[in-house]
């Protein structure tokens, strides 16, 4: 069964969720440390943590929150948002991230991304491949590129990447279901990739639909916060 990776997005030190990446359409859900502990209590071992302030500022901002979660829980944290320099990635790892997701940097500074893969290993560097209408979007989804997302991921597999997070921006935060068609295309092209799906999950039925096409891990945020998927359901899944 596909495993659920809970997500915490941070703005101003608070746990938030955006709709389709729009900073003006956000809901707040309290303290991220309390939320992380609740996920840990539900049997989760992994956390997807995104610094939305960092994504907007183009440098890491909420590293203190990362550090607090890393020191107060045993969660394995993959961290993203604003990691665009050697200093940023050093701060992220020093603050407790087990893995770092490179999105904008993978598009705009591919040499740096390649250097990170070689320095830290492909087990610690995740490719961020967020898409709008099949094209890669960057800078907190504020900029669109002409890069086909499937080709983009395939090219990074040749560079050593073994895992990628792909969010279909049109689905994100809508609770209307994930982009099964897009993920199917990626899986068909990139057989050896660990593809982590993100965006649109509104129920356990959506998780099951992704399981059927071969997705092994899915990031879930708003569905948890809005009670569409309960912590008890996640705990039950973690026990099976």
Coordinates of N, CA, C and O in Angstrom, one line a residue, residues 12 49 54-55 57 102 113 116 138 146 171 179 183 189 192 203 206 219-220 237:
X12 N 5.7 32.5 8.4 CA 5.8 33.2 9.7 C 5.8 32.3 10.9 O 5.2 32.6 11.9
X49 N 8.6 19.0 4.9 CA 8.6 20.3 5.5 C 9.0 21.3 4.4 O 10.0 21.2 3.9
X54 N 10.8 31.0 2.6 CA 12.0 30.8 1.9 C 11.8 30.7 0.4 O 12.6 31.3 -0.3
X55 N 10.8 30.0 0.0 CA 10.5 29.9 -1.4 C 10.3 31.3 -2.0 O 10.7 31.6 -3.1
X57 N 11.3 34.2 -0.7 CA 12.5 35.1 -0.5 C 13.7 34.6 -1.3 O 14.7 35.3 -1.4
X102 N 15.5 19.9 -4.2 CA 15.9 21.0 -5.1 C 14.9 21.2 -6.2 O 14.8 20.2 -7.0
X113 N 23.0 21.8 -8.7 CA 22.2 20.7 -8.4 C 23.1 19.4 -8.6 O 23.1 18.5 -7.7
X116 N 25.5 19.1 -5.8 CA 24.9 18.6 -4.6 C 24.7 17.1 -4.6 O 24.9 16.4 -3.6
X138 N 8.6 27.2 -11.2 CA 9.7 27.5 -10.2 C 9.4 28.7 -9.3 O 8.3 29.3 -9.5
X146 N 9.4 26.5 -19.9 CA 9.0 25.8 -21.1 C 9.4 24.3 -21.0 O 9.3 23.6 -22.0
X171 N -3.9 20.9 -9.1 CA -4.6 20.1 -8.1 C -4.4 20.5 -6.7 O -5.2 20.2 -5.8
X179 N -3.3 14.1 -9.8 CA -3.2 14.0 -11.3 C -2.7 12.6 -11.7 O -1.5 12.5 -12.0
X183 N 1.1 11.4 -13.4 CA 2.0 10.4 -12.7 C 2.2 9.1 -13.5 O 3.3 8.5 -13.5
X189 N 7.7 6.4 -18.2 CA 9.0 6.8 -18.8 C 10.2 6.5 -17.8 O 11.3 6.2 -18.3
X192 N 12.7 3.3 -12.9 CA 13.5 3.1 -11.7 C 13.4 4.2 -10.7 O 14.0 4.2 -9.6
X203 N -8.9 12.2 0.0 CA -9.5 11.0 0.7 C -8.6 9.8 0.6 O -7.6 9.8 -0.2
X206 N -8.3 8.4 -2.9 CA -7.3 9.0 -3.8 C -5.9 8.3 -3.6 O -5.2 8.1 -4.5
X219 N 2.5 12.6 -0.6 CA 2.5 13.7 0.4 C 1.1 14.2 0.5 O 0.4 14.5 -0.5
X220 N 0.6 14.3 1.8 CA -0.7 14.7 2.1 C -0.7 15.8 3.1 O 0.0 15.7 4.1
X237 N -3.0 2.7 8.6 CA -2.1 2.5 7.4 C -0.7 2.1 7.8 O -0.1 1.2 7.2

